[in-house]
CSV table of C-alpha atoms and ligand atoms in Angstrom, one decimal:
chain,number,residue,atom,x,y,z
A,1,UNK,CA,-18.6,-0.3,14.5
A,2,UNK,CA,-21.6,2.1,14.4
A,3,UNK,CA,-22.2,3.2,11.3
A,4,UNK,CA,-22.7,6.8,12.8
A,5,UNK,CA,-19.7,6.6,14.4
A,6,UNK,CA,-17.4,5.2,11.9
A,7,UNK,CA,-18.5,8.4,10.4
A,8,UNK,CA,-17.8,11.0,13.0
A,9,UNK,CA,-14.1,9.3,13.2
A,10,UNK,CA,-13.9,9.6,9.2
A,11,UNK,CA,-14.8,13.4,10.0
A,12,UNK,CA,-12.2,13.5,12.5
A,13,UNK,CA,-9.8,11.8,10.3
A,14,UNK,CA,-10.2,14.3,7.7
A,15,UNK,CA,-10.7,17.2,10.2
A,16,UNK,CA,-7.3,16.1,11.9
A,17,UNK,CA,-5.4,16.0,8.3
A,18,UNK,CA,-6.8,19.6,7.4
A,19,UNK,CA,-5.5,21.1,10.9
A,20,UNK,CA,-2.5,19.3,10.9
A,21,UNK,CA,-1.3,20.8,7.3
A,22,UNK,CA,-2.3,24.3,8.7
A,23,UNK,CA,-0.6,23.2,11.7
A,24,UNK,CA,2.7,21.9,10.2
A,25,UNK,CA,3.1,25.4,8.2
A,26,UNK,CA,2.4,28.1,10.4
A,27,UNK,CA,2.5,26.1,13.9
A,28,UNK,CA,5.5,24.0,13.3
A,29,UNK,CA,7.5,24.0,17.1
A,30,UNK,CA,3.9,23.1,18.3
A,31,UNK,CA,3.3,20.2,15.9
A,32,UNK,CA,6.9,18.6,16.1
A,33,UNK,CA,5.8,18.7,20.0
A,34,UNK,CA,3.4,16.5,19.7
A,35,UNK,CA,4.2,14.5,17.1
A,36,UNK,CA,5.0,12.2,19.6
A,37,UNK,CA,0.6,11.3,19.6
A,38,UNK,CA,1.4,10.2,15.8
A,39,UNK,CA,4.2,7.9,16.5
A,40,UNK,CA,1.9,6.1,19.5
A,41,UNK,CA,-0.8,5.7,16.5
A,42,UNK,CA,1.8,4.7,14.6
A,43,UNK,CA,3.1,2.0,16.8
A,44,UNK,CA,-0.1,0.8,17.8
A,45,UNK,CA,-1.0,0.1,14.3
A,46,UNK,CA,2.2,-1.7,13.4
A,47,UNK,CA,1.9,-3.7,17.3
A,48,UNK,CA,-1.2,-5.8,15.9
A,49,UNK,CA,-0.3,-6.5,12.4
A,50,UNK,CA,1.9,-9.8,13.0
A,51,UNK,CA,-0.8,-11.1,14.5
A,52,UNK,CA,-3.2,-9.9,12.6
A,53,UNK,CA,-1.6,-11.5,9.1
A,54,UNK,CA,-0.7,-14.7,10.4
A,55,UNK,CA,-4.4,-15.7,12.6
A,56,UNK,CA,-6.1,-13.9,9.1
A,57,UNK,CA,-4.1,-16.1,6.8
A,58,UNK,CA,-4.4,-19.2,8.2
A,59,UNK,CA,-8.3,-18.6,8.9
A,60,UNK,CA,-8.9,-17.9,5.6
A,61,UNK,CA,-7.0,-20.5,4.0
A,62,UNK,CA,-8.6,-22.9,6.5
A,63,UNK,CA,-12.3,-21.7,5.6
A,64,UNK,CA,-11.7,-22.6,2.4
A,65,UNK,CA,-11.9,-25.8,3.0
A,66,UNK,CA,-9.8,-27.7,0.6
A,67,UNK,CA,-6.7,-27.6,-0.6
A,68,UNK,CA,-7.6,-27.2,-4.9
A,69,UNK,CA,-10.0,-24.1,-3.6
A,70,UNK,CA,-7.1,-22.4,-2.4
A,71,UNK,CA,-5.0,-23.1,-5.1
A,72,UNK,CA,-7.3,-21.6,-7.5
A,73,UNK,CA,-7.8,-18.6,-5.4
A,74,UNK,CA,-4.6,-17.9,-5.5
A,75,UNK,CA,-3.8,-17.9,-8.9
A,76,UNK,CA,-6.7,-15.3,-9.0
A,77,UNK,CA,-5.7,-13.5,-6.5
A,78,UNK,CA,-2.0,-13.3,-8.4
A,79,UNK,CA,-3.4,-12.7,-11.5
A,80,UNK,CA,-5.5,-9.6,-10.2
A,81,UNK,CA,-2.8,-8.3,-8.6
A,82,UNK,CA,-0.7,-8.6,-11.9
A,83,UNK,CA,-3.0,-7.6,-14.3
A,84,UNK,CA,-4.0,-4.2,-12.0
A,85,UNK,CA,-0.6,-3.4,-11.6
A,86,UNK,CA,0.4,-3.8,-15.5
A,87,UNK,CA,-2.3,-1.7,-16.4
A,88,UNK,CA,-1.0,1.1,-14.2
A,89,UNK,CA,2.3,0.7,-15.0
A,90,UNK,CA,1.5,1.1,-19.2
A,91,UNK,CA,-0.8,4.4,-17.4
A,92,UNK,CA,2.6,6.2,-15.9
A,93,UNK,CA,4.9,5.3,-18.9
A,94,UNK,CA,2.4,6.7,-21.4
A,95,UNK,CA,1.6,9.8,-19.3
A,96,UNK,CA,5.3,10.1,-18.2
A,97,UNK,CA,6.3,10.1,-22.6
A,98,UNK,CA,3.7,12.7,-23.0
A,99,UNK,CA,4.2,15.3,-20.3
A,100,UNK,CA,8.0,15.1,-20.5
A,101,UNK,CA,8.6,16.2,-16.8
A,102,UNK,CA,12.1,16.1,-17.2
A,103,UNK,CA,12.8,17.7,-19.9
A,104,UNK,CA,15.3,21.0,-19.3
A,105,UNK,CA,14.8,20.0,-15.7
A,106,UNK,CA,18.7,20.7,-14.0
A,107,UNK,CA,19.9,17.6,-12.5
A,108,UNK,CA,20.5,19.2,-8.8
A,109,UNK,CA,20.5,17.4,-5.7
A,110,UNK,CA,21.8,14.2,-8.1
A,111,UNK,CA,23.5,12.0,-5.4
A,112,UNK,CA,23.0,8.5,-3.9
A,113,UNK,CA,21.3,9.0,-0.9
A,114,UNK,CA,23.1,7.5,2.2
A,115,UNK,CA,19.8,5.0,2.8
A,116,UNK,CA,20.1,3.6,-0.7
A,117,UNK,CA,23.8,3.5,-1.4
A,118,UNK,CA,25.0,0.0,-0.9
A,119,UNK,CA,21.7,-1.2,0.0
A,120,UNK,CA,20.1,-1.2,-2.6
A,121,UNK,CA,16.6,-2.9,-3.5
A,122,UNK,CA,18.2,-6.4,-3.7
A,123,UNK,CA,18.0,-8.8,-7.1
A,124,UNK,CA,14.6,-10.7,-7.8
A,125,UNK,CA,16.8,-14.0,-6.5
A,126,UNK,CA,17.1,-11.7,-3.1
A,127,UNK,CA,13.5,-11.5,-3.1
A,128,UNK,CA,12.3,-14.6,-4.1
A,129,UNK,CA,15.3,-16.5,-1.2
A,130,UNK,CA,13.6,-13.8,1.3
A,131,UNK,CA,9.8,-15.8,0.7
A,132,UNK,CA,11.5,-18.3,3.3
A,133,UNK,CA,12.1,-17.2,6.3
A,134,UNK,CA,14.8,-19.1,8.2
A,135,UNK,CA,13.3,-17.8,11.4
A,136,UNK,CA,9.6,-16.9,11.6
A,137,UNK,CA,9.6,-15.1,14.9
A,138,UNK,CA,13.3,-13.0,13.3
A,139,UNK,CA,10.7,-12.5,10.5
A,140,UNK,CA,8.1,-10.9,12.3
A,141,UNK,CA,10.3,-9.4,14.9
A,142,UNK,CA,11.8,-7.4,12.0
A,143,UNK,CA,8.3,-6.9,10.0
A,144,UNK,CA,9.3,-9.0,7.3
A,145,UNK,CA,5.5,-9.5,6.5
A,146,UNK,CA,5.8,-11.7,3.2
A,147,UNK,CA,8.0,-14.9,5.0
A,148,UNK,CA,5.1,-14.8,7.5
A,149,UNK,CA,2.2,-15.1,4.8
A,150,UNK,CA,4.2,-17.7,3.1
A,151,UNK,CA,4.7,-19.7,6.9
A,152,UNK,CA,1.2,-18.9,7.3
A,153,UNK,CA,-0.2,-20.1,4.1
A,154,UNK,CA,1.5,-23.8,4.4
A,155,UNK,CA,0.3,-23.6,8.5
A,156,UNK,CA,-3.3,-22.9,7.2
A,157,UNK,CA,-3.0,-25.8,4.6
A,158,UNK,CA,-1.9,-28.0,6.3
A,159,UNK,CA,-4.2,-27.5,9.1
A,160,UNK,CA,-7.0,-28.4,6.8
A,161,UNK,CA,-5.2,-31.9,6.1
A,162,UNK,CA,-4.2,-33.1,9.9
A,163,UNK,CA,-8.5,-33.3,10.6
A,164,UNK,CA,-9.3,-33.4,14.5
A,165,UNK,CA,-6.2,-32.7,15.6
A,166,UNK,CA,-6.2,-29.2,13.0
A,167,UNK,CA,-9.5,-27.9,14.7
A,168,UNK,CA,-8.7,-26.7,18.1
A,169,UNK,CA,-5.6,-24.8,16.9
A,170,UNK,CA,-8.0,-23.5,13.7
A,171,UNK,CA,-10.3,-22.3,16.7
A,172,UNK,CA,-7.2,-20.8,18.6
A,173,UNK,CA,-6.6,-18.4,15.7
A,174,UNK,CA,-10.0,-17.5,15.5
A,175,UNK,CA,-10.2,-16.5,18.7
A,176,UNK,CA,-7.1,-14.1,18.3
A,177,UNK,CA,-8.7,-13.3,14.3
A,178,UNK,CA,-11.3,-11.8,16.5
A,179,UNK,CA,-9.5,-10.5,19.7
A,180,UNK,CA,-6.8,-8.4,17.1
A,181,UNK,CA,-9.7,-7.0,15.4
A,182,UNK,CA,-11.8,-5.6,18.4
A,183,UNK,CA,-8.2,-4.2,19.3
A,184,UNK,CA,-8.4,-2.5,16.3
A,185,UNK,CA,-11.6,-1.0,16.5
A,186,UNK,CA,-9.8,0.7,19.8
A,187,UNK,CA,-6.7,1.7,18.0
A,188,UNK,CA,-9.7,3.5,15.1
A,189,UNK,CA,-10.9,5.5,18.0
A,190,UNK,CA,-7.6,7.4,18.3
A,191,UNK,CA,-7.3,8.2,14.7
A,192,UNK,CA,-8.4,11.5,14.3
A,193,UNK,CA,-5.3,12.7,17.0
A,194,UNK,CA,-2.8,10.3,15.7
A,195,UNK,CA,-3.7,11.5,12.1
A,196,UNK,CA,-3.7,15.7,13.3
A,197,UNK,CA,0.2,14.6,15.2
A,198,UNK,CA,1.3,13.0,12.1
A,199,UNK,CA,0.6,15.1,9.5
A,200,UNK,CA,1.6,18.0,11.8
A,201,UNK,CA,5.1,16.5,12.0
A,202,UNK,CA,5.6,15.9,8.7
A,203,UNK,CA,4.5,18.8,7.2
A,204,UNK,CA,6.3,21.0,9.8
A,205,UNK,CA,9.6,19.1,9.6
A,206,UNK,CA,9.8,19.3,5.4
A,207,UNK,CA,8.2,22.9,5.3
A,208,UNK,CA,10.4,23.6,2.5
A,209,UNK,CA,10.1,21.3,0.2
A,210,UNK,CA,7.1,22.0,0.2
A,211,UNK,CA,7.3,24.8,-2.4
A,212,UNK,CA,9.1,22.0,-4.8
A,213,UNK,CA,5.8,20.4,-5.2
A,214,UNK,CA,4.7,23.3,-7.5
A,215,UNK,CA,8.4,24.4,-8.9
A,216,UNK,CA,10.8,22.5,-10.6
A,217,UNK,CA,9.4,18.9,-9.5
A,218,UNK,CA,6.0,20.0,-9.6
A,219,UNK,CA,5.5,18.5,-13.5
A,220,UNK,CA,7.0,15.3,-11.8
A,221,UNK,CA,5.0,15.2,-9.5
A,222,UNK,CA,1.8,16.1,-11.2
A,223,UNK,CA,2.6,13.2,-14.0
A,224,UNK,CA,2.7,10.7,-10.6
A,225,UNK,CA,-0.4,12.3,-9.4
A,226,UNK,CA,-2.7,12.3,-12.7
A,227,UNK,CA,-1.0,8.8,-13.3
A,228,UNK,CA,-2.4,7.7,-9.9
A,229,UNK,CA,-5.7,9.5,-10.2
A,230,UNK,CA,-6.4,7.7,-13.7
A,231,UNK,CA,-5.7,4.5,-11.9
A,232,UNK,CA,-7.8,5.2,-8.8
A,233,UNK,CA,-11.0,7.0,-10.3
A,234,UNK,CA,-11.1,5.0,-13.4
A,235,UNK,CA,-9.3,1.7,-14.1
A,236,UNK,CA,-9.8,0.7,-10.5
A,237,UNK,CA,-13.2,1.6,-9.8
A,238,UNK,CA,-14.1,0.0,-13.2
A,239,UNK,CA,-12.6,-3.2,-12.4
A,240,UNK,CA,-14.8,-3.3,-9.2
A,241,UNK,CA,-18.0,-2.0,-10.5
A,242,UNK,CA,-17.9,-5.3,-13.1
A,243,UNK,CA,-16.2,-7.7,-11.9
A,244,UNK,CA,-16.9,-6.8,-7.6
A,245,UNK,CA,-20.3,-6.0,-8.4
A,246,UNK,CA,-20.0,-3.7,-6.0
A,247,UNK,CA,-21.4,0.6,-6.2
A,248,UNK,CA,-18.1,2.4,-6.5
A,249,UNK,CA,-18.3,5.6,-4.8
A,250,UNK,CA,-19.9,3.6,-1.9
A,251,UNK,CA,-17.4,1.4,-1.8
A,252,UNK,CA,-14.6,4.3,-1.3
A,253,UNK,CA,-16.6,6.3,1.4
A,254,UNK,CA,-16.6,3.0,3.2
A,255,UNK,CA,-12.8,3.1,2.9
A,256,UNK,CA,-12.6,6.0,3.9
A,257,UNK,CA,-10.6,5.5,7.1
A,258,UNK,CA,-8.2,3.0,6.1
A,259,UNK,CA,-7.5,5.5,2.8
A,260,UNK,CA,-6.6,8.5,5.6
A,261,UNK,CA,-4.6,5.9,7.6
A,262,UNK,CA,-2.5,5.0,4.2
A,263,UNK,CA,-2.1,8.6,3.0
A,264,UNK,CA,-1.3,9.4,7.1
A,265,UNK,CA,1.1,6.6,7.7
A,266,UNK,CA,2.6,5.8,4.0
A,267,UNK,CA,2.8,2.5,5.2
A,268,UNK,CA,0.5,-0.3,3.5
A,269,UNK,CA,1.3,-2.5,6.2
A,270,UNK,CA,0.9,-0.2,8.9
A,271,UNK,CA,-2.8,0.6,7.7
A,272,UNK,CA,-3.6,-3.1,7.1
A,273,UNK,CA,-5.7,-3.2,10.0
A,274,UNK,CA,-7.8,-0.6,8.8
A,275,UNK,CA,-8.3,-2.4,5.6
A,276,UNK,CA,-9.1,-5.3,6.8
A,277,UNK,CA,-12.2,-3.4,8.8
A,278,UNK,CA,-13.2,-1.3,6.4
A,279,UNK,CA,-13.7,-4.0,3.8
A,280,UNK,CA,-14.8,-6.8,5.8
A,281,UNK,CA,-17.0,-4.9,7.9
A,282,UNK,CA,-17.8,-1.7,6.3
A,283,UNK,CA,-17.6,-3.2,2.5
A,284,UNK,CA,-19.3,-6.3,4.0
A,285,UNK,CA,-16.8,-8.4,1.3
A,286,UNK,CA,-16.5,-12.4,1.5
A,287,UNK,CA,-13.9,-12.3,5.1
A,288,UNK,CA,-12.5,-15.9,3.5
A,289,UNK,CA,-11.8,-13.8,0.5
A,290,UNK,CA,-10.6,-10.6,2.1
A,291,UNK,CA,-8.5,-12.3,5.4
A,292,UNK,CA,-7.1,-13.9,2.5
A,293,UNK,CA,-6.4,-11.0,-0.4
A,294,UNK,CA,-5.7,-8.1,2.0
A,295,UNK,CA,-2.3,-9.2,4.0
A,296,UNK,CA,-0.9,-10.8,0.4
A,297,UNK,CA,-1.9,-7.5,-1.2
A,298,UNK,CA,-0.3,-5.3,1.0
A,299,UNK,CA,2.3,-6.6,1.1
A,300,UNK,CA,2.7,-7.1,-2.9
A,301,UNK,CA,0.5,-5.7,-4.8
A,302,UNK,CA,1.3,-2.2,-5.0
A,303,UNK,CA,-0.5,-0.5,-8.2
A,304,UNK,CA,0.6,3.1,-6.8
A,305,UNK,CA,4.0,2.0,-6.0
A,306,UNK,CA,4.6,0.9,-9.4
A,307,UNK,CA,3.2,3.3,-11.6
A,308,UNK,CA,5.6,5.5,-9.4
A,309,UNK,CA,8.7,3.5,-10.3
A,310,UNK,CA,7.9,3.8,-14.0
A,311,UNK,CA,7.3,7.8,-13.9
A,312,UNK,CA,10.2,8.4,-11.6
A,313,UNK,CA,12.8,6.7,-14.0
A,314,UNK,CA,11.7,7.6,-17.2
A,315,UNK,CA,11.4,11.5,-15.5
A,316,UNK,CA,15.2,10.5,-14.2
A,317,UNK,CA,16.5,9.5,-18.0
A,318,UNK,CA,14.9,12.4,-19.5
A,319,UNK,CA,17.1,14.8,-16.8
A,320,UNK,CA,20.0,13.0,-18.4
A,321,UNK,CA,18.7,13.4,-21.5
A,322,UNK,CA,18.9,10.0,-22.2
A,323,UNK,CA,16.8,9.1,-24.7
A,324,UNK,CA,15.3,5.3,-23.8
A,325,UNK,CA,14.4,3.2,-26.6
A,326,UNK,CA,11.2,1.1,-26.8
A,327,UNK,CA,13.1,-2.2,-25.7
A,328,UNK,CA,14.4,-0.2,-22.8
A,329,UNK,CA,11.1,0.9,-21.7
A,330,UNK,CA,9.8,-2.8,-21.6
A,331,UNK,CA,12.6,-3.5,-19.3
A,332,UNK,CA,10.9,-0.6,-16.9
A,333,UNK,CA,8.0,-1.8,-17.4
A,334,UNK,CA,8.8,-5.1,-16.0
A,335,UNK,CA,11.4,-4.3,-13.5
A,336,UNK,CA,8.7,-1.0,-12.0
A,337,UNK,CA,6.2,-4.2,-11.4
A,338,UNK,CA,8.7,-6.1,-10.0
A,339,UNK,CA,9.5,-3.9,-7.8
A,340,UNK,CA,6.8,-3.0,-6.4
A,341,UNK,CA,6.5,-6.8,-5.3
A,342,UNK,CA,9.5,-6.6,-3.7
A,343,UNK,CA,8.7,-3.2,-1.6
A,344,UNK,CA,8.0,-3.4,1.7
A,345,UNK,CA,4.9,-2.2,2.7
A,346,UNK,CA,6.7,0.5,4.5
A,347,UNK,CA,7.3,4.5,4.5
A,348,UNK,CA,10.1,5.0,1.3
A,349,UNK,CA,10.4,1.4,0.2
A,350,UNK,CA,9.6,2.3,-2.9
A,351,UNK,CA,12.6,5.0,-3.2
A,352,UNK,CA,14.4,2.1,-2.1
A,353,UNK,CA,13.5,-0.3,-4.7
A,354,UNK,CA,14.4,2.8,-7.5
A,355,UNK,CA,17.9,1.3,-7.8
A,356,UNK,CA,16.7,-2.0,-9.3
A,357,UNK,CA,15.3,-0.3,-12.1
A,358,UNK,CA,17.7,2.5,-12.7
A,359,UNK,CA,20.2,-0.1,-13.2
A,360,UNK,CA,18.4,-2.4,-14.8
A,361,UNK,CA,18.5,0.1,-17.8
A,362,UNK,CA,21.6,1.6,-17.0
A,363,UNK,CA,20.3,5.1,-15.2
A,364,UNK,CA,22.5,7.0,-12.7
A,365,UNK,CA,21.6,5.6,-9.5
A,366,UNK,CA,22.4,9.6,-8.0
A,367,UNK,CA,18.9,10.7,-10.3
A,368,UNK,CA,16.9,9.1,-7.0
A,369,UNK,CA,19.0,12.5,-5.0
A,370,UNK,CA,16.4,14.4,-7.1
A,371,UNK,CA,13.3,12.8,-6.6
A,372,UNK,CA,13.9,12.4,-2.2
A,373,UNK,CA,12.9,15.6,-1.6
A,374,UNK,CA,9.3,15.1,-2.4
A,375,UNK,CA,9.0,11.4,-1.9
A,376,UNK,CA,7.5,12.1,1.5
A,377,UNK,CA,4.3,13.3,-0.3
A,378,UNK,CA,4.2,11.2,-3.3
A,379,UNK,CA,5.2,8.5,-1.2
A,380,UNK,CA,1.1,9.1,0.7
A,381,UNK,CA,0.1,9.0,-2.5
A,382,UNK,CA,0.9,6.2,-4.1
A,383,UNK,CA,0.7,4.5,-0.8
A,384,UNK,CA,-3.3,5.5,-0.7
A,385,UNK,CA,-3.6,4.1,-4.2
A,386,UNK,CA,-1.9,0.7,-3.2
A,387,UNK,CA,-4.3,0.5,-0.3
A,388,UNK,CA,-7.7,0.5,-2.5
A,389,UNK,CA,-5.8,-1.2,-5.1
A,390,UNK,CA,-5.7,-4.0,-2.4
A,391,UNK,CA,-9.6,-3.5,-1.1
A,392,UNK,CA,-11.0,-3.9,-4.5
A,393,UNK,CA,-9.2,-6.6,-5.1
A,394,UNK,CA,-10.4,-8.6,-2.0
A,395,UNK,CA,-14.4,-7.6,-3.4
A,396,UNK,CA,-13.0,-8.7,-7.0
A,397,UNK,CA,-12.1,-12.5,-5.5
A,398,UNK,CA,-14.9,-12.3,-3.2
A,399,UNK,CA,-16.8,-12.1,-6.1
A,400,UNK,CA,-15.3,-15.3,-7.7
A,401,UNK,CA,-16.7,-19.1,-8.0
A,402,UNK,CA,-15.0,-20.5,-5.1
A,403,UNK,CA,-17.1,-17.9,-2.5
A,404,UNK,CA,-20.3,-18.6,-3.8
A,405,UNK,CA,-22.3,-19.0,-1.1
B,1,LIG,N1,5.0,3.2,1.3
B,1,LIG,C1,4.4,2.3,0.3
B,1,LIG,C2,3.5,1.3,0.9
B,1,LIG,O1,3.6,1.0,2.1
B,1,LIG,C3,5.5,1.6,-0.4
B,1,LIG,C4,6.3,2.6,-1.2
B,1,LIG,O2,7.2,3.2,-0.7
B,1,LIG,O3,6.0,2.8,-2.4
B,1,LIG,O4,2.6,0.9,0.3
């Protein structure tokens, strides 16, 4: 896309968030109108992202070439998306032991909401069964992204093994690679509108909780936001400055649109065509590395998510005035990065995905009744924060031995 008009659309993007926030608090009947313009967006996004992970994977694991390549690239890839995600885990628990958001905090609201109780986040043995789909097309016809990449990963491979008879369907999802992508361009065009409708809507519809951002959740939600912040404008950037070799602050303006798609949408998954844009074409990363990175990280690597988890139980426990032991706080150190594997890339999954760490240290599951009635922001937030956790870690493997050119 044109540089000059990638720009304009960024403007729009940002132009359409700013209008629709104004819009949403004194123009509410008008935004919930149209909020109808968001949801097409919306849709339109989320129509070409089966497509787009399964002809990205298996192009990407079939330009590596062989076999060992991929093998190694994945374990960096993993251990990127580990490492990042530890590191802001440690950032929320730390923050979340200093600030003390919880502390004389009354425990209203505290009830299981109707969307978590008896659903739950699942065990890690739920998750890792749910890696193999039993039905690809039931997988992608219910957006169950990660049994696709995993179908898609052992496609690519063994693609790459069959010789002849792999290259014409290797060509086949090149062809869509490419079709899906000029889609998306199309789909970028419409951003600035789908962005105004959907902020619009969501602002006007939770008008007042809106106050609770700056009363008695606000020092929650301030320890989430610093948390994130430290993650996004120091650890991250770092990370890609030595080891993406890349100019940071470049890096995020070219990001720009799929970072307004993730805080519009709150959806990882959803903005994943963005990403993919942004950093193969804007970002100009390795597309082996990136159509490889980018679908696996949205879908697991989730630094914001995460860091969220971690602040949002210990903030829970100190409501309760239980006081969690060092031991304890390992445990939500693990489970919070766990967790965020497990996510979805979709709107609330993370709020979802609070039970498995309450209980794994034995919080009251009703503390997530407290946290809901903000999640819709926090939940852009942390959302925005996965996203360019995920780009940087496509130019961080680009970077690596194995896409030497
Ligand atoms: N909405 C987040 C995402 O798609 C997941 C979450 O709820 O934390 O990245």
């Amino acid at each position: 896309m044109d540089r000059r008009i990638a720009n304009i659309i960024l403007i729009g993007m940002i132009a359409g968030a700013i209008l629709g926030v104004l819009g949403g608090l004194w123009l509410s009947d008008f935004m919930l109108s149209i909020k109808f313009l968001g949801t097409i967006f919306l849709n339109a996004l989320k129509m070409v992202v089966v497509p787009l992970v399964v002809a990205s994977i298996i192009i990407g694991v079939t330009s590596l070439g062989d076999v060992s390549k991929l093998g190694r690239t994945a374990g960096k890839t993993l251990a990127y998306y580990m490492a990042t995600t530890g590191f802001s885990v440690l950032v929320g628990i730390i923050l979340v032991n200093l600030i003390r958001p919880g502390q004389g905090v009354p425990p209203i609201g505290a009830e299981v909401p109707e969307f978590i109780a008896g659903k739950g986040g699942g065990t890690i043995v739920d998750v890792i069964v749910g890696l193999i789909p039993d039905n690809i097309f039931g997988a992608a016809a219910t957006g169950q992204i990660l049994p696709l990449i995993v179908f898609s990963l052992l496609f690519g491979g063994v693609l790459t093994v069959i010789g002849d008879k792999g290259k014409p369907v290797i060509a086949v999802f090149e062809g869509i690679n490419a079709a899906i992508m000029k889609i998306v361009m199309l789909i970028i065009y419409f951003a600035p509108i789908g962005i105004l409708a959907l902020i619009g809507g969501i602002v006007a519809q939770n008008r007042e909780s809106v106050d609770k951002l700056i009363t008695a959740l606000g020092l929650y939600s301030l320890t989430v936001i610093i948390g994130l912040l430290i993650h996004a404008i120091i650890t991250l950037p770092f990370i890609l400055r030595f080891f993406g070799k890349k100019n940071p602050f470049r890096y995020f303006v070219n990001m720009g649109r799929a970072l307004a798609t993730a805080f519009t949408t709150a959806s990882s998954s959803a903005t994943l065509p963005l990403t993919m844009e942004c950093v193969e074409v804007e970002n100009k990363v390795d597309e082996r590395a990136a159509s490889f990175v980018l679908p696996l990280g949205a879908t697991i690597n989730m630094d914001g998510t995460a860091l969220y988890e971690a602040v949002a139980a210990l903030f829970i426990a100190q409501i309760y005035g239980i006081d969690l032991s060092i031991g304890a706080q390992v445990i939500v150190f693990f489970t919070a990065t766990l967790a965020s594997v497990g996510a979805a890339a979709i709107p609330e999954a993370g709020l979802v995905m609070m039970s498995l760490v309450l209980t794994a240290v034995g919080l009251p599951l009703e503390g997530i009744g407290i946290i809901l009635a903000i999640d819709w922001f926090l939940d852009r937030c942390r959302t925005t924060v996965n996203v360019w956790g995920d780009s940087i870690g496509a130019a961080v493997i680009g970077e690596t031995r194995e896409f030497n050119k």
